[in-house]
Coordinates of C-alpha atoms in Angstrom, one line a residue:
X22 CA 183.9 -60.6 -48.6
X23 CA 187.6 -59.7 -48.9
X24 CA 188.8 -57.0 -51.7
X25 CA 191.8 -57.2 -53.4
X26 CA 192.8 -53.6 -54.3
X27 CA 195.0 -54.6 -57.7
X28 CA 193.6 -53.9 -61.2
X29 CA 192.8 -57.9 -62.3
X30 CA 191.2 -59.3 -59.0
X31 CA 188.8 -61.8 -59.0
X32 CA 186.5 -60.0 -56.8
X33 CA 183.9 -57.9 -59.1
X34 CA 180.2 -57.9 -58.7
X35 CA 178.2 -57.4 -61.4
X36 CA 174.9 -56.0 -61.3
X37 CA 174.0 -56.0 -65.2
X38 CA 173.7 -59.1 -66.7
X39 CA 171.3 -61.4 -68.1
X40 CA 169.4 -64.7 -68.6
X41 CA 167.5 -66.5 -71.2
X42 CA 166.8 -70.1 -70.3
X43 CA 167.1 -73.2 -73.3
X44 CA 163.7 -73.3 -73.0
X45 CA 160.3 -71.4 -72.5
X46 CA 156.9 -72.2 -71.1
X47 CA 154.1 -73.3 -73.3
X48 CA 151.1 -71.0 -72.6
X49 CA 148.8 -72.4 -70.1
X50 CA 145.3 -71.2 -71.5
X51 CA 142.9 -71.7 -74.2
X52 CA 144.3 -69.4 -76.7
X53 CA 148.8 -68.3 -77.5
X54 CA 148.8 -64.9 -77.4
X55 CA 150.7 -64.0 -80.7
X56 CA 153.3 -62.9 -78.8
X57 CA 154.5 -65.3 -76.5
X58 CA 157.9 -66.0 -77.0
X59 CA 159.1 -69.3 -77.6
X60 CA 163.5 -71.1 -78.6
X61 CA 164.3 -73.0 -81.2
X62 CA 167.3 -74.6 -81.9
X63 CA 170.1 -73.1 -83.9
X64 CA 173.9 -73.7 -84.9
X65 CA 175.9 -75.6 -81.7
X66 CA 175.3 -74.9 -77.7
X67 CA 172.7 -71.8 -79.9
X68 CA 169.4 -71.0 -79.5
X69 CA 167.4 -68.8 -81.4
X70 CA 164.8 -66.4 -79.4
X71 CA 161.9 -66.1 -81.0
X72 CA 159.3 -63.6 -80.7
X73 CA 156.2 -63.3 -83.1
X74 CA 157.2 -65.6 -85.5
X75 CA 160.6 -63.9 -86.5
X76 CA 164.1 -64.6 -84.8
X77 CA 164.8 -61.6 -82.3
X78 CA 168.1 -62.9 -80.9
X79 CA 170.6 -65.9 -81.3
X80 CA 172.0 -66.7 -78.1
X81 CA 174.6 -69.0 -77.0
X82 CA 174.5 -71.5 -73.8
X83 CA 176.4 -68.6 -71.8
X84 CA 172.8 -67.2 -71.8
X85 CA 171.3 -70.7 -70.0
X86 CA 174.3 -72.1 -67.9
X87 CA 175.2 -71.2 -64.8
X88 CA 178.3 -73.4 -65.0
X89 CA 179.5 -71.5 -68.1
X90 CA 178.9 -68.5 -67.0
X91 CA 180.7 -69.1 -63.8
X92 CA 183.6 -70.3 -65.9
X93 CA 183.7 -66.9 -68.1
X94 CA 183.5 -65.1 -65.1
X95 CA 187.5 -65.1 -63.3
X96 CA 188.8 -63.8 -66.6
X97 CA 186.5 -60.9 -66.0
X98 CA 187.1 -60.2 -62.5
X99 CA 184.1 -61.1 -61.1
X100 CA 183.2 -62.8 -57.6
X101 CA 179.6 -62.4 -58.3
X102 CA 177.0 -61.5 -61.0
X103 CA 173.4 -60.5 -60.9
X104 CA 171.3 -61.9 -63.1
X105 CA 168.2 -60.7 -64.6
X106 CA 166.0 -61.5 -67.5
X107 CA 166.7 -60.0 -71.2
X108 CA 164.8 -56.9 -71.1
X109 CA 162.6 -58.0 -74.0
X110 CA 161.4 -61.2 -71.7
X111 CA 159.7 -58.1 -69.5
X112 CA 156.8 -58.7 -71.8
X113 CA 155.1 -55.5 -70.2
X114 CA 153.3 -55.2 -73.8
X115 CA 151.6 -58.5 -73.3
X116 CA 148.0 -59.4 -71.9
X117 CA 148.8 -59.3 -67.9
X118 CA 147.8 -62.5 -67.2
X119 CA 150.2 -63.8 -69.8
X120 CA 153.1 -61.9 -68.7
X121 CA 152.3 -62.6 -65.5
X122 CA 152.7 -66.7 -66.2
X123 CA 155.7 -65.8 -68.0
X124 CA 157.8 -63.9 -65.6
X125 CA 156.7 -66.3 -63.1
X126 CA 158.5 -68.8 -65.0
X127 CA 161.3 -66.9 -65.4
X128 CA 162.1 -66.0 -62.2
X129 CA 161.9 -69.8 -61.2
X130 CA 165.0 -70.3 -63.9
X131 CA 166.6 -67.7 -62.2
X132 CA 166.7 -68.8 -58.6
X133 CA 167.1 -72.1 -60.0
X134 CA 170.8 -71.0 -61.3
X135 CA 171.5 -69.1 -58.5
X136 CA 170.6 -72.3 -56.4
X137 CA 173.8 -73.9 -58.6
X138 CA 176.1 -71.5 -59.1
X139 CA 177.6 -72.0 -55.2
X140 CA 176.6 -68.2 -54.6
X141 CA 178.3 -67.0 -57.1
X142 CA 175.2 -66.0 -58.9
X143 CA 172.4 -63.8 -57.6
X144 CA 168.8 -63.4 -58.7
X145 CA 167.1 -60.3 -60.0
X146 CA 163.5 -60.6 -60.9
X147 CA 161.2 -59.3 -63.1
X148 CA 157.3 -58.2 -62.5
X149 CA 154.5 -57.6 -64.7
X150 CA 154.3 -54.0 -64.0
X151 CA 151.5 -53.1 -66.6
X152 CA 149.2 -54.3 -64.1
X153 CA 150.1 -53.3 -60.5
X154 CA 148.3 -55.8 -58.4
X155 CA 150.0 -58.9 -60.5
X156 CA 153.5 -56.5 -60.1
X157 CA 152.8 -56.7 -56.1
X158 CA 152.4 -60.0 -56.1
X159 CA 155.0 -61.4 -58.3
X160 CA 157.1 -58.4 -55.8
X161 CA 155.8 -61.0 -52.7
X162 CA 157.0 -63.7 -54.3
X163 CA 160.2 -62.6 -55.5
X164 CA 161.3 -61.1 -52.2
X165 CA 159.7 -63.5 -50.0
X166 CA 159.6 -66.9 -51.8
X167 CA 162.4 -67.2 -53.3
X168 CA 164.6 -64.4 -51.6
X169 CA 165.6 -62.3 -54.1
X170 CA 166.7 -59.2 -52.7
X171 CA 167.0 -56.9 -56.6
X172 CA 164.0 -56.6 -59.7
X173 CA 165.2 -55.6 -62.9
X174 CA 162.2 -53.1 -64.7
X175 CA 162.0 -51.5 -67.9
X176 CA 163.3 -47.8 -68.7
X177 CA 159.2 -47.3 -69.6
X178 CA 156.2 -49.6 -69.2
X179 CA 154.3 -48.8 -72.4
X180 CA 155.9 -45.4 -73.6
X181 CA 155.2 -44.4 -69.6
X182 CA 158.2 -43.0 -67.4
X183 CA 159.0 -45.5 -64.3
X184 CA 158.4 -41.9 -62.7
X185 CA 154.7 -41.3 -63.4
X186 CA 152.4 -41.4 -59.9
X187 CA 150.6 -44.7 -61.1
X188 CA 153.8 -46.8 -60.5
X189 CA 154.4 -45.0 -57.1
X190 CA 153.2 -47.5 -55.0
X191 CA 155.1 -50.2 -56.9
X192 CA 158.2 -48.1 -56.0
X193 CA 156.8 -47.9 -52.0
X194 CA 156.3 -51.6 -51.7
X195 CA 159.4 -52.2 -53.0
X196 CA 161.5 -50.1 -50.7
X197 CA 159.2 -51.4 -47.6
X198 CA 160.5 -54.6 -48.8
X199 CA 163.9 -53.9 -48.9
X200 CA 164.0 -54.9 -52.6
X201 CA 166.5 -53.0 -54.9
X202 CA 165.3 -51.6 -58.4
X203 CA 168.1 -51.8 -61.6
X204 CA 166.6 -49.8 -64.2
X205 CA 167.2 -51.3 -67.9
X206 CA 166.6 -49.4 -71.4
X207 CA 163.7 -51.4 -73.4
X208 CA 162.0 -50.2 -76.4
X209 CA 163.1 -46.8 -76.3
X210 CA 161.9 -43.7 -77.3
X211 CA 163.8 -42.0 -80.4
X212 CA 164.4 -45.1 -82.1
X213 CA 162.5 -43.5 -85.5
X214 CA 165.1 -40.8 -85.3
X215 CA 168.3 -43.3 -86.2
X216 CA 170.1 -43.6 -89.6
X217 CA 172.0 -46.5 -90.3
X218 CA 171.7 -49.9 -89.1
X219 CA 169.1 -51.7 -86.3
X220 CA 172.4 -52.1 -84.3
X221 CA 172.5 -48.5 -83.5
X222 CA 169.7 -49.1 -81.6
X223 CA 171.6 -50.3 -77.9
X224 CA 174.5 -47.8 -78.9
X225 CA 172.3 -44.6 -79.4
X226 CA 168.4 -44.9 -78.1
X227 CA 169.6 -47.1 -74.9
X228 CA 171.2 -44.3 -73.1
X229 CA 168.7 -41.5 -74.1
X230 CA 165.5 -43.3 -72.8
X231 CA 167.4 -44.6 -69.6
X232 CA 168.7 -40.6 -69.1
X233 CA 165.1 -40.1 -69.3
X234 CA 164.0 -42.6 -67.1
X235 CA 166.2 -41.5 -64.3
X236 CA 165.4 -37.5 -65.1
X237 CA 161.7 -39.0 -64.4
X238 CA 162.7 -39.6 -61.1
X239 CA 163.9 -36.8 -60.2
X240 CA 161.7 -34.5 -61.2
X241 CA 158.5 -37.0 -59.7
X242 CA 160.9 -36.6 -56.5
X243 CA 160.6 -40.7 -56.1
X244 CA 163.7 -40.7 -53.8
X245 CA 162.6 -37.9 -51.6
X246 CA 159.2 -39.7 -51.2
X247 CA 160.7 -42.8 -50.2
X248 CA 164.4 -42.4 -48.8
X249 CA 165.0 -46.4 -48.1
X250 CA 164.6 -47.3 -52.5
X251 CA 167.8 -47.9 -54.1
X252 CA 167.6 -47.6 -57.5
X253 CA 170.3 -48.1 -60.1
X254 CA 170.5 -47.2 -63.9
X255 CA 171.9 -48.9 -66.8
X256 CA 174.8 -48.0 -69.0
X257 CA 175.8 -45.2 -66.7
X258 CA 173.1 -43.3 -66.3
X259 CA 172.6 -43.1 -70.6
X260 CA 172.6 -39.6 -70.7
X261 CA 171.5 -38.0 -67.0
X262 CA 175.1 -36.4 -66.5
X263 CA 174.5 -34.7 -69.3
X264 CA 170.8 -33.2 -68.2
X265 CA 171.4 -32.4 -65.0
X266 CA 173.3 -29.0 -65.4
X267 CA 170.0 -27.9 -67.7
X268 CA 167.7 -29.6 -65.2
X269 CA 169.3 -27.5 -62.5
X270 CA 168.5 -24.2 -64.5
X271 CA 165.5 -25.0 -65.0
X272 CA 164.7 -25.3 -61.4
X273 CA 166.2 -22.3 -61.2
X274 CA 163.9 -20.4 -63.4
X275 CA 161.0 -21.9 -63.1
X276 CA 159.3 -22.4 -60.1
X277 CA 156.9 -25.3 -60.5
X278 CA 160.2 -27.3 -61.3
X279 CA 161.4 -25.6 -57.9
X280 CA 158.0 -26.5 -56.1
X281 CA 157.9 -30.2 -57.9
X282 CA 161.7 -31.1 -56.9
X283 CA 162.2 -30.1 -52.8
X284 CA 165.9 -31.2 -53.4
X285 CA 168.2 -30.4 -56.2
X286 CA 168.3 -32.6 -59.5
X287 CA 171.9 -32.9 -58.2
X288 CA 171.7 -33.7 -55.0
X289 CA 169.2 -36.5 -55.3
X290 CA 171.0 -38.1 -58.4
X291 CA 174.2 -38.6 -56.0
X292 CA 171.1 -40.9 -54.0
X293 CA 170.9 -43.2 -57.1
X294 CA 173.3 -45.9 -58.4
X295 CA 174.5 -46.3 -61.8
X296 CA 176.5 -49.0 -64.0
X297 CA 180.0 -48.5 -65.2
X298 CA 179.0 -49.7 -69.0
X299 CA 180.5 -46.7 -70.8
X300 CA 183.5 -47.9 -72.4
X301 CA 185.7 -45.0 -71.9
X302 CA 188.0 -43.7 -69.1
X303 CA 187.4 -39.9 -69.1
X304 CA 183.9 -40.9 -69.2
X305 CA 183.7 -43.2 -66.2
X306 CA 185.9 -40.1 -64.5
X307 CA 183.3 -37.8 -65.0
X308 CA 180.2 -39.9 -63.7
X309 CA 182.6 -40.6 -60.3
X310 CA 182.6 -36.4 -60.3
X311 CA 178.8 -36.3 -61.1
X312 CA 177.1 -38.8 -58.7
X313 CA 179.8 -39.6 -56.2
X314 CA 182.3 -42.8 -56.1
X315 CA 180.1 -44.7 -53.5
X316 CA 177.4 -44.8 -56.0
X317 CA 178.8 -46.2 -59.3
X318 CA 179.1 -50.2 -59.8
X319 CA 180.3 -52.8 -62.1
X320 CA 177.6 -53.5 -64.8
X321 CA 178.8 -55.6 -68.2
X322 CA 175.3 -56.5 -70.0
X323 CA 176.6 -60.1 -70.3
X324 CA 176.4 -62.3 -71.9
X325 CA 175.5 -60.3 -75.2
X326 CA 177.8 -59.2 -78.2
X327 CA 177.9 -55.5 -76.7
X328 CA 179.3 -56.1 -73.3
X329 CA 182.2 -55.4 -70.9
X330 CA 184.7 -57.9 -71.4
X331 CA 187.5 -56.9 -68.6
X332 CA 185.3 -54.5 -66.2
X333 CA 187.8 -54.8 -63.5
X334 CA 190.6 -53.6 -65.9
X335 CA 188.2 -51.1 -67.2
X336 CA 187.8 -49.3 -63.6
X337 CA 191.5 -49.8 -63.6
X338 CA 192.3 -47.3 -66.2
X339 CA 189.8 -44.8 -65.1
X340 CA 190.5 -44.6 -61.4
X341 CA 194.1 -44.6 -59.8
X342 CA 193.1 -44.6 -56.3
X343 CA 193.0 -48.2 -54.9
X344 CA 190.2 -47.9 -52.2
X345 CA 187.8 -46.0 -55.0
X346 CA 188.3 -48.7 -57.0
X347 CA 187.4 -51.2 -54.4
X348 CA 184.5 -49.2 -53.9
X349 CA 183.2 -49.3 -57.9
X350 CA 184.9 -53.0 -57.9
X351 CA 182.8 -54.1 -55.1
X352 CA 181.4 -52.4 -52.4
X353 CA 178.9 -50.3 -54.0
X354 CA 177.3 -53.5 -55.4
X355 CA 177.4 -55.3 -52.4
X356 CA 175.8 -52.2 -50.5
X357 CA 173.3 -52.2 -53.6
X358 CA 172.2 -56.4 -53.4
X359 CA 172.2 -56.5 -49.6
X360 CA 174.9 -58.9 -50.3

């Protein structure tokens, strides 16, 4: 894939953005779990999501077409996007066998787009990771059926870290596998602790529990266990850049953090990937300083309200150096998706 090093190329790959289809599955079994999620039809090319009887999201055919997309996606830059499901789809709250149905369905849509989109489009899956022999298999399926080669998973799986030993060999199979992991905040924790309106909600509690997601990485010492996973983290990291210097203390005074983490919080954070979604220059600067330029990567959480319009032009104004840009531009990603 050829790079063009000028701020407004066409040659962006996105790694954070996601799918709903215009339809979902009726539930194949005897009784509808309450909360199986279902669309319904709203204003023009609008659906409504619904989940539990009330209306969680209203979503617009840039959610369900690949050709739209695909048309939106030269003003921003981008050669290729990643798509994954809307983090709410993960259903990891629902009976197993239900999610399992579901995601199975929704990974089909996925490939399906991909399948139209001319390879401009991608597939990320999604697993039913409260019960790990359904995740392994949807995993098989994922990888090997329909050759996706990137799973989107929650921040937590039921108010558990993705770090915690019983999702360890999840983690193993997937690296064996080849199969990268993009981390994505989902119900997060802290979300009682907000004053003002529900909307705060992706601005505020979205980057604390992903911080804590990837701190719960390090500290398990996933990546030392298991060199081969790449793993990347949402909207930069959340707030992991700002841990780490307190993190490293820590393993500095106290020596079960010392004995629990063989390699600096530091060191093994500049082993993960992270998206660019910050919105702000400095910012974007100071996670290139913190984790290394090879390992940040163009992420815009389309194609929802709170996204990344000009991505490109937002590496642009953070980084003057042409062949760092390329690398946050493109070449991270493609290193990232085994493109």
């Amino acid at each position: 894939m050829s790079v063009a090093h000028t701020p407004g190329c066409a040659c962006g790959i996105d790694v954070h953005a996601h799918v709903i289809p215009h339809d979902l599955p009726r539930y194949v079994g005897n009784r509808l779990p309450p909360d199986w999620p279902a669309m319904a039809p709203a204003h023009a090319c609008h659906r409504h999501v619904v989940i539990q009887g009330s209306v969680y999201r209203t979503v617009s055919e840039r959610a369900w077409s690949a050709s739209r997309r695909i048309e939106d996606m030269d003003p921003m830059g981008l050669a290729v996007q990643a798509i994954s499901p809307m983090p709410e789809l993960l259903s990891y709250w629902m009976e197993p066998q239900a999610a399992s149905q579901l995601l199975r369905y929704m990974n089909e849509q996925i490939a399906n787009m991909a399948a139209l989109s001319g390879g401009r489009l991608v597939g990320m899956g999604a697993v039913p990771l409260q019960d790990l022999d359904l995740a392994l298999a949807e995993l098989d399926h994922v990888a090997d059926k329909l050759g996706f080669k990137a799973i989107e998973v929650g921040s937590n799986i039921n108010g558990k870290a993705i770090g915690s030993p019983e999702f360890a060999p999840f983690f193993a199979a997937c690296a064996g596998k080849g199969v990268a992991v993009f981390v994505h905040a989902l119900k997060p924790a802290g979300a009682d602790r907000l004053v003002g309106p529900d909307k705060l909600l992706p601005a505020l509690a979205y980057p604390t529990d992903v911080g804590l997601a990837a701190a719960s990485v390090l500290t398990s010492n996933l990546i030392g266990r298991h060199p081969d996973l790449k793993m990347a983290f949402s909207h930069g990291g959340g707030t992991l850049a700002a841990l780490l210097p307190r993190l490293e203390q820590a393993r500095q005074v106290f020596p079960a953090l010392r004995d629990a983490m063989p390699e600096s919080p530091s060191a093994q954070a500049r082993k993960l990937f992270y998206d660019t979604l910050v919105f702000d220059a400095p910012t974007l600067r100071h996670l290139i300083d913190r984790f290394g330029a090879s390992q940040l990567m163009i992420g815009t959480d389309y194609p929802f309200a709170f996204h990344d319009a000009r991505p490109v032009d937002s590496i642009a104004a953070a980084v003057a150096d042409a062949d760092v840009r390329a690398q946050l531009v493109t070449h991270n990603a493609a290193r990232f998706l085994g493109l």
